[in-house]
Coordinates of C-alpha atoms in Angstrom, one line a residue:
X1 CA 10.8 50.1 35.5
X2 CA 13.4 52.5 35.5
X3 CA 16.8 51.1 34.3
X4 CA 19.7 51.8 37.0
X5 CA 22.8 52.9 35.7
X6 CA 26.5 50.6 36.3
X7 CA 27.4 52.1 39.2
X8 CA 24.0 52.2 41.4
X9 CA 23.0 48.6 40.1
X10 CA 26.1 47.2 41.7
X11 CA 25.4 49.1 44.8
X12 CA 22.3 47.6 45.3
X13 CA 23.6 43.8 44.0
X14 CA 26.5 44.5 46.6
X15 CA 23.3 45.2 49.1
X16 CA 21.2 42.3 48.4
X17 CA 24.5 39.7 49.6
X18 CA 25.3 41.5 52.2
X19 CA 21.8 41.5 53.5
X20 CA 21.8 37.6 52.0
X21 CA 24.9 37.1 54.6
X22 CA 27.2 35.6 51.8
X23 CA 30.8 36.6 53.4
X24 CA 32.7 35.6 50.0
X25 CA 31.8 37.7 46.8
X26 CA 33.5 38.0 43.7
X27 CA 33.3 41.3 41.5
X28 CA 34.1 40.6 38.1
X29 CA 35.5 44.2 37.0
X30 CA 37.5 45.8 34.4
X31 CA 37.2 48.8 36.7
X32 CA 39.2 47.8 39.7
X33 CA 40.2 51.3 41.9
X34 CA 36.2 52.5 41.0
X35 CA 34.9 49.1 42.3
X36 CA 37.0 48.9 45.2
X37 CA 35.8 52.7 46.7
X38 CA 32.0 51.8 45.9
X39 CA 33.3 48.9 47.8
X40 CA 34.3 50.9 50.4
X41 CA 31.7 53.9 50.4
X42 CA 29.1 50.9 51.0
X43 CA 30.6 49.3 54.0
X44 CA 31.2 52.8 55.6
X45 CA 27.7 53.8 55.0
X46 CA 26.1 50.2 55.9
X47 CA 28.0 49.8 58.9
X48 CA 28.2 53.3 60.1
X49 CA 32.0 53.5 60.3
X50 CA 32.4 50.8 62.3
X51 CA 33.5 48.0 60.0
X52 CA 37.1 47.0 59.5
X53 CA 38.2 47.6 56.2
X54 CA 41.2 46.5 54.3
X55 CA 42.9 45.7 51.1
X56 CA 44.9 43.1 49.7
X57 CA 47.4 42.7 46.7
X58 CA 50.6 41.1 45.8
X59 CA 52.5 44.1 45.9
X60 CA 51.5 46.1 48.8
X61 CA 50.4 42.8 51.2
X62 CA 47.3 43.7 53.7
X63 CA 46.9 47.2 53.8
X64 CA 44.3 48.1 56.8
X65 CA 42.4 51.4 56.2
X66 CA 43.3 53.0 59.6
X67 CA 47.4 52.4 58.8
X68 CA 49.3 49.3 59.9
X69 CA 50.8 46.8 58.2
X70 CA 52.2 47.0 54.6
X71 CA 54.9 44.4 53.8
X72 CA 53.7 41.7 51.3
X73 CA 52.0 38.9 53.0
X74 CA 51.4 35.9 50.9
X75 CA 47.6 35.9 50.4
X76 CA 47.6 32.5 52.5
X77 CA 48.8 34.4 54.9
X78 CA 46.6 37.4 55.2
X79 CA 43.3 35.0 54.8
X80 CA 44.6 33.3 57.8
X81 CA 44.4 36.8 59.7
X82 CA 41.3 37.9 57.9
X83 CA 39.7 34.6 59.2
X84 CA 41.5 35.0 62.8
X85 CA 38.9 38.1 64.2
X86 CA 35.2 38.2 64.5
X87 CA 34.1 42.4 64.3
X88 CA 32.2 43.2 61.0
X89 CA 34.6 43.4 58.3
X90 CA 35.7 44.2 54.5
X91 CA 38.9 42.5 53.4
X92 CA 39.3 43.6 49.7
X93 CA 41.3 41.3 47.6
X94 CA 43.1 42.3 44.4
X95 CA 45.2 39.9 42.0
X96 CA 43.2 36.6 43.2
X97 CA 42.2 35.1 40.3
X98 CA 45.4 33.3 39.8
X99 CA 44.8 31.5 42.9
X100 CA 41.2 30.0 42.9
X101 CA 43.3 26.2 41.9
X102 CA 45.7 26.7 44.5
X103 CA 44.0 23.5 47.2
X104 CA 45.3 26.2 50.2
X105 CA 43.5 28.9 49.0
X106 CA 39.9 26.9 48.3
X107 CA 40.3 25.5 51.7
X108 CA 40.7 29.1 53.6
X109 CA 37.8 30.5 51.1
X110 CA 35.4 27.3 52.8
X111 CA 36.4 28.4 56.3
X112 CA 35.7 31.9 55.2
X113 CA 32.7 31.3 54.4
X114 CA 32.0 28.8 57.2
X115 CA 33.2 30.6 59.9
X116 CA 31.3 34.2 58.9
X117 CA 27.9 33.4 57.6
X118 CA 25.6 35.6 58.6
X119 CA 28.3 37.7 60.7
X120 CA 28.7 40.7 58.4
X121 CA 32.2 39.8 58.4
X122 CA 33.2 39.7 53.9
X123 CA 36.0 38.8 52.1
X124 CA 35.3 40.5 47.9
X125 CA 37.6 39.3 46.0
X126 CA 38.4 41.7 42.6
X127 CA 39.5 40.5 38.9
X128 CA 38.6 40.7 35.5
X129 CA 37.2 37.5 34.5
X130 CA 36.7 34.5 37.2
X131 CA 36.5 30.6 36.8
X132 CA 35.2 29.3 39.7
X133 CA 36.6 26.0 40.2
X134 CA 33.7 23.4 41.4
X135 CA 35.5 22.7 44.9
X136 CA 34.3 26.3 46.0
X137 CA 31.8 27.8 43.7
X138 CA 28.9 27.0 46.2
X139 CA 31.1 29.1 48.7
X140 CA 31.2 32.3 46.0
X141 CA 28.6 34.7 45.1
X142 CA 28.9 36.4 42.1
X143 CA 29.0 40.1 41.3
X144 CA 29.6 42.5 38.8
X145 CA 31.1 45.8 38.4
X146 CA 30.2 46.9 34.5
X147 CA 31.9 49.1 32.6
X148 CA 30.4 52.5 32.0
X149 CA 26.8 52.4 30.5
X150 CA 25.7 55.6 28.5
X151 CA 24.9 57.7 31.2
X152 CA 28.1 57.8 32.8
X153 CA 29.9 58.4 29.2
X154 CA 27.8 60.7 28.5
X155 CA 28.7 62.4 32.2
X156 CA 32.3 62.2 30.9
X157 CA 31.9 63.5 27.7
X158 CA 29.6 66.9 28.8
X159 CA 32.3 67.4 31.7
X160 CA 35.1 67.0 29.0
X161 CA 33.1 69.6 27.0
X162 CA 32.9 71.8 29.3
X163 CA 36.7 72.2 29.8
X164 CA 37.3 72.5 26.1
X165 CA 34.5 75.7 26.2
X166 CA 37.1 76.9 28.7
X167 CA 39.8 76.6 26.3
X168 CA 37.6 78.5 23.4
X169 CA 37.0 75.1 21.5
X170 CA 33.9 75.3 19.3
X171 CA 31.7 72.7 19.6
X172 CA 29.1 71.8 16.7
X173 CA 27.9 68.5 17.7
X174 CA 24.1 68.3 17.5
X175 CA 22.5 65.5 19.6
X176 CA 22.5 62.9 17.2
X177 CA 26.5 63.1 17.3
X178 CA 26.4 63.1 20.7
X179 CA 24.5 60.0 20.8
X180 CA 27.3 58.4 18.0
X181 CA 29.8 59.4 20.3
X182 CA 28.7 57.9 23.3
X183 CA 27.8 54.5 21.1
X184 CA 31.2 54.8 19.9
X185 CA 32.9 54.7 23.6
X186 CA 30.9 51.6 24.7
X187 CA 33.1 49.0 25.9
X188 CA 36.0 50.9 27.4
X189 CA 37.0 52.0 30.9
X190 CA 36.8 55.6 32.7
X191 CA 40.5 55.7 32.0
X192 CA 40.1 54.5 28.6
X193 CA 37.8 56.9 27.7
X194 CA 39.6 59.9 29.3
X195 CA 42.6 58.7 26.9
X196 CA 40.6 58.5 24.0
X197 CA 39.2 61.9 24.6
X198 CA 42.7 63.4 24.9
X199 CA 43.9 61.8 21.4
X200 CA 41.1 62.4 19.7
X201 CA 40.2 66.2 21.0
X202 CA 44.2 67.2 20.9
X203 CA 45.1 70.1 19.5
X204 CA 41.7 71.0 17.9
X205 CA 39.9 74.4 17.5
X206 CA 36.5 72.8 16.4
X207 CA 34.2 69.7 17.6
X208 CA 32.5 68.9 14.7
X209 CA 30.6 65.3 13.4
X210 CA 33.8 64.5 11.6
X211 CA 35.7 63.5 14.8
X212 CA 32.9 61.1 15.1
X213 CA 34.6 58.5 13.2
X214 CA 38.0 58.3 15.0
X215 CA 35.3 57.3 18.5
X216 CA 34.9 53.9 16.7
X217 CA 38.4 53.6 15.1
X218 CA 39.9 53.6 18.7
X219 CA 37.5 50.1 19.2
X220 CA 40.4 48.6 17.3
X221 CA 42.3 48.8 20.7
X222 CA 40.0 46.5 22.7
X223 CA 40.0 44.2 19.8
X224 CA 43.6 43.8 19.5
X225 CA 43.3 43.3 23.4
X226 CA 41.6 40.3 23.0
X227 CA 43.9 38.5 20.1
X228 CA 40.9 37.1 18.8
X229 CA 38.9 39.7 17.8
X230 CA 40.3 41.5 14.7
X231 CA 38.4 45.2 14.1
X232 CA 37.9 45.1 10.4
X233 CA 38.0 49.1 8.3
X234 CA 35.5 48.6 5.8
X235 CA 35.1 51.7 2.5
X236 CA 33.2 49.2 0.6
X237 CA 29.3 50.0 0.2
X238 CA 26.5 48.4 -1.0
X239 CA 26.9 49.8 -4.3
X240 CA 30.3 47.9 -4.8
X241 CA 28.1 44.8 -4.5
X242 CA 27.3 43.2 -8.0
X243 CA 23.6 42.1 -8.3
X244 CA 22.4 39.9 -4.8
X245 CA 19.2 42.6 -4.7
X246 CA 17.4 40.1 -2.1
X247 CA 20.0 40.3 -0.2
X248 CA 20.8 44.0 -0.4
X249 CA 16.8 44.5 -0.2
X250 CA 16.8 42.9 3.1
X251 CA 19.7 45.1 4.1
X252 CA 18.7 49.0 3.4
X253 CA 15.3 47.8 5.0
X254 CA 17.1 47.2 8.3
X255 CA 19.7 49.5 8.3
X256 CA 17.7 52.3 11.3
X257 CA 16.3 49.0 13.3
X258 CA 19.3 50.0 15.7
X259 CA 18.3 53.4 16.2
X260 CA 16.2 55.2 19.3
X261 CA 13.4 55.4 16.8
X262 CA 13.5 51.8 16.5
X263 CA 13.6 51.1 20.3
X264 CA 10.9 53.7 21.0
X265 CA 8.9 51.9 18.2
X266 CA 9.3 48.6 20.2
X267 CA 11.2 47.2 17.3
X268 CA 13.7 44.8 17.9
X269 CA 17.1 44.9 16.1
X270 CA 18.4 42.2 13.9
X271 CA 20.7 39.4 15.3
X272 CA 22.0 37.8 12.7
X273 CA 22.4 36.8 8.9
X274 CA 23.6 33.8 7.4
X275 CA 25.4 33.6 3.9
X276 CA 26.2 30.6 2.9
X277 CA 26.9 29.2 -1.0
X278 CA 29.8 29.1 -3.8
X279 CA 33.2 30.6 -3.0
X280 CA 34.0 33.8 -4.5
X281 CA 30.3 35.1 -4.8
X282 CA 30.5 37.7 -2.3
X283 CA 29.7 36.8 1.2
X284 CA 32.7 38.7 2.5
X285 CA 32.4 41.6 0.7
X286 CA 28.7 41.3 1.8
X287 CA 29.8 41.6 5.1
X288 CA 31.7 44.4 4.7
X289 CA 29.0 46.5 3.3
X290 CA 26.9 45.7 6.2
X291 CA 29.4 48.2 8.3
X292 CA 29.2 50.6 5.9
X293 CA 25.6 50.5 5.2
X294 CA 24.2 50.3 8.9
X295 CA 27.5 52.7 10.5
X296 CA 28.7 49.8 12.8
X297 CA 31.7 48.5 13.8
X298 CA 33.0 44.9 12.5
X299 CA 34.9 42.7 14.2
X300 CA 36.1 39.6 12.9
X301 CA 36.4 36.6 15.0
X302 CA 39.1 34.5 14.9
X303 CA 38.5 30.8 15.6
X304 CA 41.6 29.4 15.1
X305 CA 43.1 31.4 17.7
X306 CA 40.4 30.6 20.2
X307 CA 41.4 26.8 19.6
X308 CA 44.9 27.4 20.0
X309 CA 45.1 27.4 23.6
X310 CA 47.2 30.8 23.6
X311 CA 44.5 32.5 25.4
X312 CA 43.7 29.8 27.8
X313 CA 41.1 27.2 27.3
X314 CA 39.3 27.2 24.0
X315 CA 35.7 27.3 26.1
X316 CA 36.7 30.5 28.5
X317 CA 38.9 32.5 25.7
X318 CA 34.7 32.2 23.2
X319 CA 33.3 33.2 26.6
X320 CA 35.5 36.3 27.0
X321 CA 35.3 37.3 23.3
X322 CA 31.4 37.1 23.6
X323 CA 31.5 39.5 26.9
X324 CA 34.0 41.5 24.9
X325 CA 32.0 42.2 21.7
X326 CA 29.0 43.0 23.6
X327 CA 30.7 45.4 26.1
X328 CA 31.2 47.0 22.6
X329 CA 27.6 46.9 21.3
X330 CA 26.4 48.0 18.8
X331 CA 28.4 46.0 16.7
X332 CA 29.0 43.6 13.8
X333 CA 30.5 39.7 14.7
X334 CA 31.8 38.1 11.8
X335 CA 32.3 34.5 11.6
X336 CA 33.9 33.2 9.0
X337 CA 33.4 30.1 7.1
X338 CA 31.2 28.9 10.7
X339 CA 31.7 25.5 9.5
X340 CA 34.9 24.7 10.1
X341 CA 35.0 26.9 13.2
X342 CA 32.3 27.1 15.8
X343 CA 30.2 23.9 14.0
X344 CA 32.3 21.5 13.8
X345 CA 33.4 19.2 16.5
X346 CA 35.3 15.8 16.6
X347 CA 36.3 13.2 18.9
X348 CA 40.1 14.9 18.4
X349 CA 39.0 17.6 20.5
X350 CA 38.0 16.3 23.3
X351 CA 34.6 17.7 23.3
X352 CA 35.8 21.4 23.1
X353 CA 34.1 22.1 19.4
X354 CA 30.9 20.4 21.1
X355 CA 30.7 23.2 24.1
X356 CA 31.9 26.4 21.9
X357 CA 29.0 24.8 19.6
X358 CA 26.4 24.6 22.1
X359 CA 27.4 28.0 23.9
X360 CA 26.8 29.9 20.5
X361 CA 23.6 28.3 20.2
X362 CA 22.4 29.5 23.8
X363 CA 24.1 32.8 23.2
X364 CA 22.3 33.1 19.8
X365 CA 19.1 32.3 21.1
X366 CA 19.2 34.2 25.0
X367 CA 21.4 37.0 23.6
X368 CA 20.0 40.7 25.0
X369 CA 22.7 42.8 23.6
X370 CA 22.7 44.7 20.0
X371 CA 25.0 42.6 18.3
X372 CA 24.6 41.4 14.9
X373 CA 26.1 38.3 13.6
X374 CA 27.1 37.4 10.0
X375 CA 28.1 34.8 9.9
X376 CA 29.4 33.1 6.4
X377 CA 29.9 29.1 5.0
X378 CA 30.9 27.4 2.2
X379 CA 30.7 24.0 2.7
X380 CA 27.1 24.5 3.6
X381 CA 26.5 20.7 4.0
X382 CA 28.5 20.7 7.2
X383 CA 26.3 22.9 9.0
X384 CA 24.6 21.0 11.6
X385 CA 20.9 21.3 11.3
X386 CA 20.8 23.2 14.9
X387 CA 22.4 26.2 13.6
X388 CA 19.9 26.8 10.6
X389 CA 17.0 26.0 12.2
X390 CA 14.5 29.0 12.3
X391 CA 15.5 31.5 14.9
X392 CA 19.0 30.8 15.3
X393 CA 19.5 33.6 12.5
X394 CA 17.1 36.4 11.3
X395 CA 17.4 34.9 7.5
X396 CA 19.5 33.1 5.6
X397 CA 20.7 33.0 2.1
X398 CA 22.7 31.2 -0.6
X399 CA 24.6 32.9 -3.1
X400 CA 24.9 31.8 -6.4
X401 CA 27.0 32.0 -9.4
X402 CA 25.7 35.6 -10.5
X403 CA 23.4 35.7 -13.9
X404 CA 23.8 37.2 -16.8
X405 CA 22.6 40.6 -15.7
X406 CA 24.7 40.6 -12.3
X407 CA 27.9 39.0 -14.3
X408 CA 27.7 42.9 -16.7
X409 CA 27.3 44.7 -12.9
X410 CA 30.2 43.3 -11.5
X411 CA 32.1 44.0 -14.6
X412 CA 31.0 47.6 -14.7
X413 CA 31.7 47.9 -11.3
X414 CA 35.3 46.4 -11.8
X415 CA 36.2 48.0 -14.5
X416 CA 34.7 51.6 -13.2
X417 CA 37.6 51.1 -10.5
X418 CA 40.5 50.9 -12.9
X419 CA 39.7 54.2 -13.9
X420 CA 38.4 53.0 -17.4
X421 CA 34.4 54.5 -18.2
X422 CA 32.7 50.9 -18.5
X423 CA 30.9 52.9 -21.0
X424 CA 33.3 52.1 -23.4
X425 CA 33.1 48.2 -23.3
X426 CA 30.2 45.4 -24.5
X427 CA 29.1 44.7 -21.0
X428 CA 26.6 42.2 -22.3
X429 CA 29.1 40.5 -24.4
X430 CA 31.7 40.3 -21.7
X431 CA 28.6 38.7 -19.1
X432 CA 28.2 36.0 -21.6
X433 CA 32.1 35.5 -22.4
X434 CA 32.2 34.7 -18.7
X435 CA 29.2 32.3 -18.4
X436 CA 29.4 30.6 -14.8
X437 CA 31.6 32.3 -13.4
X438 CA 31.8 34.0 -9.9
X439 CA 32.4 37.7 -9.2
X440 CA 36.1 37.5 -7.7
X441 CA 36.8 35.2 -10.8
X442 CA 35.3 38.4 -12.7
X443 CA 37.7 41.0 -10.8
X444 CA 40.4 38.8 -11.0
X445 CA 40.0 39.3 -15.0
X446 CA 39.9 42.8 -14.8
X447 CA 42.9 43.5 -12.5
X448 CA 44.8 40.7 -14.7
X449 CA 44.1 42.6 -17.8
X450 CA 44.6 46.0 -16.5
X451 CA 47.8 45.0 -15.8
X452 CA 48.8 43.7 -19.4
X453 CA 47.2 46.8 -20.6
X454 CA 49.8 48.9 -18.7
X455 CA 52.5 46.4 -19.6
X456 CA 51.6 47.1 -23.4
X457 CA 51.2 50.9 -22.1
X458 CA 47.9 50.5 -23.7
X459 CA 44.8 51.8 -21.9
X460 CA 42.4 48.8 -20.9
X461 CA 40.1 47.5 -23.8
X462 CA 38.0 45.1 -24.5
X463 CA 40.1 42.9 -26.2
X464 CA 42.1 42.5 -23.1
X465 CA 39.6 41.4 -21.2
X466 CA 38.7 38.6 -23.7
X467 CA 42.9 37.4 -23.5
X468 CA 42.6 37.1 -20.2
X469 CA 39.2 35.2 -20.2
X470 CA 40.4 32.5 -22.8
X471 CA 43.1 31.5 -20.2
X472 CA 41.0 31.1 -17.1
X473 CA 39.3 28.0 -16.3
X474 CA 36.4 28.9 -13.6
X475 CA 36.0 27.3 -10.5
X476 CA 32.6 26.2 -11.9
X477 CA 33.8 23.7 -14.1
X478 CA 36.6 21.9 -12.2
X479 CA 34.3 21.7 -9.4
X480 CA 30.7 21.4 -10.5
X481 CA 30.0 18.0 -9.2
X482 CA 30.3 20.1 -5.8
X483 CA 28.6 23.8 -7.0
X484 CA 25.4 21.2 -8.4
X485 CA 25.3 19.4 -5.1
X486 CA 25.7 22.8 -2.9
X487 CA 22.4 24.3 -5.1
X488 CA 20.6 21.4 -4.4
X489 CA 21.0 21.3 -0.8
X490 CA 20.1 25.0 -0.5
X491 CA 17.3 25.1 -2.6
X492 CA 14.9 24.5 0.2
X493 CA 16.7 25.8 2.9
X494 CA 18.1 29.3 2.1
X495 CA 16.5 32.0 0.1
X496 CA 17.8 33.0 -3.1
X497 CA 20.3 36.4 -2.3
X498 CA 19.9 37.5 -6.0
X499 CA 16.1 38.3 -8.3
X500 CA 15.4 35.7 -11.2
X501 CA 17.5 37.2 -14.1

């Protein structure tokens, strides 16, 4: 079956109540002025002309399309005249959702619906994101006007192209960038995207694949939107990660699974990855690479603010960052130590944790869209058994404190970034030196004793390495009561992210 695009799906949604006789709808839209004329296109052709139609918002007040009034009526008041006639009708209301727990308004959306059922007679009310309140959600049908899919961007973005051949621009873009730039414009409005092609084409004599970056950049404006999602830059690759060759394995093998190739090959992406072990071995820096390695955006979410009730309630504020992240797909969710965020609950909370717990699950589990979760934990014995049940994530694994072998990577690596050839230092010697201990305890060691070495205006040596490692204690030993109990709990339920050493 061919797939509609945005704009003619919600045509033929808007068809199916009308032709149902529901005469309340609400269209959940980012795209208001586009939704209200395909609004208004429909009821002109479906009723030949002969429909009244009119629009409502706390500015203007009820604004009939033939002329008439246009001081600003109190909604109340304009409902009461919408409900007062009987002709087929559109009555197009903007700015409601702040109403649906006013008791007047409920009651005039039941008579609404009671008095015009079956009488082609509508009231569609427009807003971003709706809570139906339980008093009237039998009365409300649900609709929704997406934002653009990748036809219509694409549209934009040849019609765009078009004016800048007018202009003498160059453009060098094969398909494949094409395709990268309409990915990159996923989530935003028409307007947005008209904006972000003015910044990003201003001024330029040449379209090339190097603009292609700045597409996914501008994502960090619809996470900064939000106030929970925070759009992480990531220049870290895989080869800044020290040993965990299972994990990176795993990785490269799925990095084109998001690709048309992949699609046409009936090959489903991956949906998520969970890291869970000792503190400081990586996970984050894991996720980071992830970006870099499969050319995807990364958000982070941020559970804390979800909780805080800035945003409204902690249940609705998940729900819109979930519609938000996939408007943007492809993309990376990162969830940070899950354990003390989405997977925990207590009786302090009134139940809250419980249904943002139980919501991720469903979403995990139903979820359509390409969006990737890594999610990472440390107190791994806190994770309820629901959430690392088989399914819930592609794979999961524990990292460990890095071997011997890993331990002289990570130094190289380190020590390769202060400038210094790691040629010139006893890698071997240093990986035993530092026994037990995790990688940021490594680069800790490193950056310490570059910075002595400087201080002594010295360049970095070996023997500063070792002054710096007879003064640190490792996590591993004031806490490996904890690290012994963490192994043996994911011994049989993780894989192993690094090879035997």
């Amino acid at each position: 079956m061919t797939k509609l695009s945005s704009a003619k799906q919600f045509y033929e949604d808007l068809k199916n109540a009308v032709i149902g006789g529901s005469p309340v709808l609400a269209v959940e839209t980012w795209e208001e002025d586009l939704a209200t004329e395909a609004i208004i296109a429909f009821a002109k052709t479906a009723f030949k002309g002969k429909a009244t139609l009119a629009t409502w918002d706390c500015r203007k007040g009820l604004v009939y399309e033939t002329g008439g009034n246009s001081r600003p009526t109190p909604l109340v008041e304009a409902l009461d005249e919408m409900c007062s006639g009987d002709e087929p009708a559109f009555f197009i209301i903007k700015d409601s959702s702040k109403y649906f727990i006013d008791v007047p308004f409920q009651r005039r959306i039941k008579d609404f619906s009671m008095f015009f059922r079956g009488k082609n007679r509508f009231l569609v009310l427009l807003g971003a994101i709706f809570r139906v309140p339980a008093e009237i959600q039998k009365e409300v049908y649900l609709l929704s006007y997406k934002l653009p899919d990748d036809e219509k961007i694409l549209s934009m973005f040849q019609a765009y192209s078009q004016i800048l051949e007018k202009r003498q621009v160059k453009i060098n873009l094969e398909t494949s960038d094409i395709e990268a730039i309409v990915t990159g414009l996923r989530g935003f409005t028409t307007a947005e995207i008209t904006r972000v092609f003015n910044k990003v084409f201003y001024g330029l004599d040449e379209i090339n694949p190097s603009i292609i970056s700045q597409f996914y950049n501008e994502k960090e404006q619809l996470a900064k939107k939000t106030g929970i999602l925070e759009y992480v830059r990531s220049d870290e690759t895989i080869e800044n990660v020290g040993g965990l060759d299972n994990l990176k394995e795993w990785l490269i093998k799925r990095k084109e699974l998001f690709s048309k190739e992949a699609q046409a090959a009936n090959i489903k992406p991956p949906g998520g990855l969970l890291m869970m072990g000792i503190s400081g071995c990586g996970k984050s820096l894991s996720v980071k690479t992830i970006s870099r390695l499969w050319k995807l955006p990364l958000f982070r979410m941020d559970m804390n603010r979800i909780y805080s009730g800035i945003y409204g309630t902690p249940e609705g504020a998940f729900a819109q960052t979930i519609d938000t992240i996939e408007a943007m797909a492809p993309a990376i969710l990162w969830i940070d130590e899950i354990e003390g965020g989405i997977s925990s609950s207590s009786a302090k909370d009134g139940g809250t944790g419980s249904h943002i717990f139980s919501s991720f699950l469903t979403w995990m589990q139903e979820k359509s869209s390409d969006v990737f979760v890594a999610a990472t934990a440390n107190r791994i014995d806190l994770l309820p058994a629901e959430i690392i049940r088989k399914g819930r994530f592609d794979e999961i694994f524990f990292l460990d404190l890095p071997n011997d072998h890993e331990r002289e990577e990570i130094f190289r690596i380190h020590i390769k970034k202060t400038g210094t050839p790691p040629e010139d230092f006893d890698l071997t010697l240093l990986g035993v030196a530092t026994e037990f201990w995790n990688g940021a305890e490594i680069e800790h060691a490193v950056t310490s004793a570059k910075i002595e070495s400087f201080y002594m205006n010295q360049p970095l040596t070996q023997d500063h390495l070792y002054n710096i490692i007879r003064n640190t204690v490792p996590l591993s030993r004031t806490m490996s009561e904890q690290i012994k109990f963490i192994k043996n709990w994911a011994s049989e339920r993780a894989l192993p992210a690094s090879r035997a050493d």
